[in-house]
Structures are given as structure tokens and as C-alpha cells.
DNA sequence: ACCGGGATGTTCT
DNA sequence: GAACATCCCGGTG
């Protein structure tokens, strides 16, 4: 399998997000099928880190599409996003949950508190922890295949993905910009 | 099952 | 000083 090409990512984050469902995140021995995502925009989106313009933290959101935006939150967790849209046009898709398919031993070693395999990548910070993603991968290129990348194994996105409001926000919480694979047990939550 | 609270430190007001 | 794109643990039912 090969990485998805740069042009795949050059879409508005709200268009790209549902297309990432059922794609496979690859990093080292670890692989997991993406089952839940959220879209974050620019100055039109009060819930986005880019809402008030570029800062040191969100710089990767302004990079060209097909890079990783990794941020630190709640004093202990890392979360990983796929940067969307053309360079200078901020937008990203938060990877919220995935179904592990390979490298489960490495994931378990990094996530000792996960009691079930289905919990290894169930949540954005858990997913990042399972893959060992932290600030060192902020800005990483998803196309050059030197680090994390995304694969299409032939499974299409769901024809009718589940949609809901985004989780964990106060500002910008009303937009229906979360998508998931309906019924998948690896989602961070049912709805 | 659901709920409440604590952890922990960067970012922004 | 408050908020934060979260998670874990211990309570109760």
C-alpha cells in the first residue's frame, strides 16, 4: 500500500473529514482503521484553534494539506489532526477513534490502562498515545512516508456516515462536524 | 450502567 | 487566573 496523495487532502476540512473514515493510519508496526473524526476550520469556526489566527501552537494548521497537527491539552494529553485545505488556509481533521488492526502489542505497551483492545484507540488522546504520537510529530508530512501516513486498503468510507455535534467544546459546539462509522464499537461514544 | 472529581501544564485573557 | 478538541478512578445503582 502507498500513502494517500497530497491532492487527496486539499479539501475543506468539512469535506475531507468523512472521506477519512475507513482509511488506515500507519506508524511503525501500528495500523488502525479510522472510525471517528471531527472537522475544524479557520476564522469561521469559534471552536477551532485557528479561530483567532496563527500562533506558535497552531502553525501546522496553516501548513499545506497532508501534514499532521499535534497539540497538547489538559496538561497531559496529545491529540492528532490531519491538516486539510491549501497552504495558508487553516483547517484540520481531528482523529477521534480508530479500530486497531496491527501492532497491538506496541499499543498495549503504551496504553497499559486499556482493559480491552477496543479501548486502545477509543478517543483522540488514547489514539495518539497508542501510536506514540506526541509533539515531535507536529508538522510531520503524511505523504513522504518517513513517519505516519494514511493508507487506502480498498474499504470505502461509509455511504451514510453518522453525523453529530463535536465533543468536548463549549464554543462552536452547535455545528454538526463530527462523523463516524455507524455502529462501530471503536467509536469514542455511541452517538 | 452512570456520575463526579482530580490530574496536570500550556495557552490565552 | 481561567479555560482547555481528555482520561482515569472510585463512588453509587
Coordinates of C-alpha atoms (C1' of nucleotides) in Angstrom, one line a residue:
Chain A
X1 CA 0.0 0.0 0.0
X2 CA 1.0 3.6 -0.6
X3 CA 0.3 6.8 1.2
X4 CA -2.7 8.8 0.0
X5 CA -1.5 11.5 -2.4
X6 CA -1.2 15.2 -1.4
X7 CA -4.2 16.1 -3.6
X8 CA -6.5 13.9 -1.5
X9 CA -6.0 16.3 1.4
X10 CA -6.6 19.5 -0.5
X11 CA -10.2 19.9 0.5
X12 CA -12.1 21.9 3.1
X13 CA -11.8 20.1 6.4
X14 CA -15.6 19.5 6.4
X15 CA -15.3 17.7 3.0
X16 CA -12.2 15.8 3.9
X17 CA -13.4 14.6 7.3
X18 CA -15.9 12.0 6.2
X19 CA -13.6 10.8 3.5
X20 CA -11.0 9.8 6.2
X21 CA -13.4 7.2 7.7
X22 CA -12.2 3.7 7.0
X23 CA -8.7 4.9 6.0
X24 CA -5.8 3.3 7.8
X25 CA -3.4 5.2 10.0
X26 CA 0.1 3.7 9.8
X27 CA 3.1 4.4 12.0
X28 CA 5.8 1.8 12.5
X29 CA 4.2 -1.5 13.3
X30 CA 0.9 0.1 14.2
X31 CA -2.1 0.2 12.0
X32 CA -5.7 1.3 12.8
X33 CA -8.8 1.9 10.8
X34 CA -10.2 5.4 11.4
X35 CA -13.8 5.3 12.6
X36 CA -14.5 8.7 14.1
X37 CA -13.3 12.3 13.1
X38 CA -14.1 15.9 13.6
X39 CA -13.6 18.9 11.3
X40 CA -12.1 22.2 12.5
X41 CA -11.9 25.3 10.3
X42 CA -10.5 28.8 10.4
X43 CA -11.8 32.2 11.4
X44 CA -15.4 31.0 10.7
X45 CA -15.2 28.3 13.4
X46 CA -15.2 29.5 17.1
X47 CA -14.2 26.0 18.2
X48 CA -11.0 25.9 16.1
X49 CA -7.6 26.6 17.4
X50 CA -7.2 28.7 14.3
X51 CA -10.2 31.0 15.1
X52 CA -8.0 33.9 16.3
X53 CA -5.3 33.5 13.7
X54 CA -1.9 31.9 13.6
X55 CA 0.1 31.3 16.8
X56 CA 3.1 29.2 17.7
X57 CA 0.8 26.3 18.7
X58 CA -1.5 26.1 15.7
X59 CA 1.1 26.9 13.0
X60 CA 0.8 23.4 11.5
X61 CA -2.9 24.1 10.8
X62 CA -1.7 26.8 8.3
X63 CA 0.7 24.5 6.6
X64 CA 0.0 22.7 3.3
X65 CA -2.5 19.8 3.4
X66 CA -1.4 16.4 4.2
X67 CA 0.6 17.2 7.3
X68 CA 0.0 16.4 10.9
X69 CA -1.1 18.9 13.5
X70 CA -0.4 17.6 17.0
X71 CA -1.4 19.6 20.1
X72 CA -1.1 19.2 23.9
X73 CA -4.1 19.6 26.1
X74 CA -5.3 19.2 29.7
X75 CA -1.7 19.2 30.8
X76 CA -1.1 15.6 29.8
X77 CA -2.7 14.5 26.5
X78 CA -1.7 14.7 22.9
X79 CA -4.2 14.8 20.0
X80 CA -3.5 14.3 16.3
X81 CA -5.1 16.1 13.4
X82 CA -4.8 15.8 9.6
X83 CA -4.2 19.2 8.0
X84 CA -6.7 20.0 5.2
X85 CA -7.0 22.6 2.5
X86 CA -4.4 24.6 0.7
X87 CA -1.4 26.2 2.4
X88 CA -2.3 29.3 4.4
X89 CA -6.0 28.2 4.7
X90 CA -6.3 26.8 8.2
X91 CA -8.2 23.6 8.6
X92 CA -7.7 20.2 10.2
X93 CA -9.5 16.9 10.9
X94 CA -9.1 15.5 14.5
X95 CA -8.7 11.8 14.6
X96 CA -11.0 10.8 17.4
X97 CA -11.1 7.0 17.3
X98 CA -9.8 4.0 15.4
X99 CA -10.0 0.2 15.2
X100 CA -6.6 -1.4 15.8
X101 CA -5.6 -3.8 13.1
X102 CA -1.8 -4.3 13.6
X103 CA 0.9 -3.6 16.1
X104 CA -1.4 -4.2 19.0
X105 CA 1.4 -5.3 21.3
X106 CA 3.1 -1.9 20.9
X107 CA -0.2 -0.2 21.5
X108 CA -0.9 -2.2 24.7
X109 CA 2.6 -1.4 26.0
X110 CA 1.9 2.3 25.6
X111 CA -1.6 2.1 26.9
X112 CA -1.3 -0.2 30.0
X113 CA -4.6 1.1 31.4
X114 CA -6.7 -0.1 28.4
X115 CA -8.5 -3.2 29.6
X116 CA -9.9 -4.2 26.1
X117 CA -8.3 -4.0 22.7
X118 CA -11.3 -2.0 21.6
X119 CA -10.3 0.7 24.0
X120 CA -6.7 1.1 22.7
X121 CA -7.6 3.9 20.2
X122 CA -11.1 4.9 21.6
X123 CA -10.7 8.6 22.0
X124 CA -8.3 11.2 20.5
X125 CA -5.8 11.2 23.3
X126 CA -5.9 7.4 23.6
X127 CA -5.4 7.0 19.8
X128 CA -2.3 9.3 19.9
X129 CA -0.9 7.5 23.0
X130 CA -1.4 4.1 21.4
X131 CA 0.6 5.2 18.3
X132 CA 3.2 7.1 20.4
X133 CA 2.3 10.4 18.7
X134 CA 3.5 13.5 20.6
X135 CA 4.7 17.0 19.9
X136 CA 7.7 15.7 18.0
X137 CA 5.3 14.8 15.2
X138 CA 3.7 18.2 15.0
X139 CA 4.0 19.2 11.3
X140 CA 5.0 15.7 10.1
X141 CA 4.4 15.1 6.4
X142 CA 1.9 12.3 5.8
X143 CA 3.0 11.8 2.2
X144 CA 6.7 11.4 2.4
X145 CA 6.3 8.1 4.3
X146 CA 9.1 8.8 6.7
X147 CA 6.8 8.8 9.6
X148 CA 3.0 8.5 10.0
X149 CA 0.9 8.1 6.8
X150 CA -2.6 7.1 5.7
X151 CA -3.4 4.2 3.5
X152 CA -6.5 3.2 1.5
X153 CA -6.9 -0.6 1.7
X154 CA -9.9 -0.6 -0.6
X155 CA -12.5 -0.1 2.1
X156 CA -14.6 2.9 1.1
X157 CA -16.0 5.4 3.6
X158 CA -19.5 4.6 4.7
X159 CA -22.1 5.6 2.2
X160 CA -24.1 7.1 5.0
X161 CA -21.8 8.1 7.8
X162 CA -23.1 9.0 11.3
X163 CA -23.1 12.8 12.0
X164 CA -23.3 14.7 15.2
X165 CA -22.1 17.8 17.0
X166 CA -18.5 17.9 18.1
X167 CA -17.5 16.6 21.5
X168 CA -15.9 18.4 24.4
X169 CA -16.3 22.0 23.2
X170 CA -18.0 25.0 24.7
X171 CA -17.5 27.5 21.8
X172 CA -18.6 26.3 18.4
X173 CA -20.4 23.3 19.8
X174 CA -23.5 23.6 17.7
X175 CA -22.0 22.6 14.3
X176 CA -22.6 19.0 13.1
X177 CA -19.0 18.5 12.2
X178 CA -18.3 15.1 13.7
X179 CA -18.6 12.0 11.6
X180 CA -18.3 8.3 12.5
X181 CA -18.8 4.8 11.2
X182 CA -22.3 3.9 12.4
X183 CA -22.4 1.1 15.0
X184 CA -18.7 0.6 15.1
X185 CA -17.7 -0.5 18.7
X186 CA -14.4 1.5 18.5
X187 CA -16.2 4.9 18.5
X188 CA -15.4 7.1 21.5
X189 CA -19.1 7.1 22.2
X190 CA -22.3 5.7 20.7
X191 CA -23.8 8.8 19.1
Chain B
dA1 C1' -24.7 1.4 34.0
dC2 C1' -23.9 6.4 35.2
dC3 C1' -21.9 10.2 37.5
dG4 C1' -18.4 13.4 39.9
dG5 C1' -13.9 14.9 40.7
dG6 C1' -8.9 15.1 40.2
dA7 C1' -4.7 15.1 37.4
dT8 C1' -1.6 18.3 35.1
dG9 C1' 0.7 22.3 32.3
dT10 C1' 0.2 25.1 28.1
dT11 C1' -2.3 28.9 26.1
dC12 C1' -4.8 32.8 26.2
dT13 C1' -7.4 36.7 28.6
Chain C
dG1 C1' -6.5 33.4 36.6
dA2 C1' -9.4 30.6 33.6
dA3 C1' -10.1 27.5 30.0
dC4 C1' -8.9 23.5 27.9
dA5 C1' -10.9 19.4 20.8
dT6 C1' -9.3 14.4 27.8
dC7 C1' -8.8 10.4 30.5
dC8 C1' -8.9 7.6 34.7
dC9 C1' -10.7 6.1 39.0
dG10 C1' -13.8 5.4 42.6
dG11 C1' -18.4 6.1 44.1
dT12 C1' -23.4 4.6 43.6
dG13 C1' -27.3 1.9 41.5

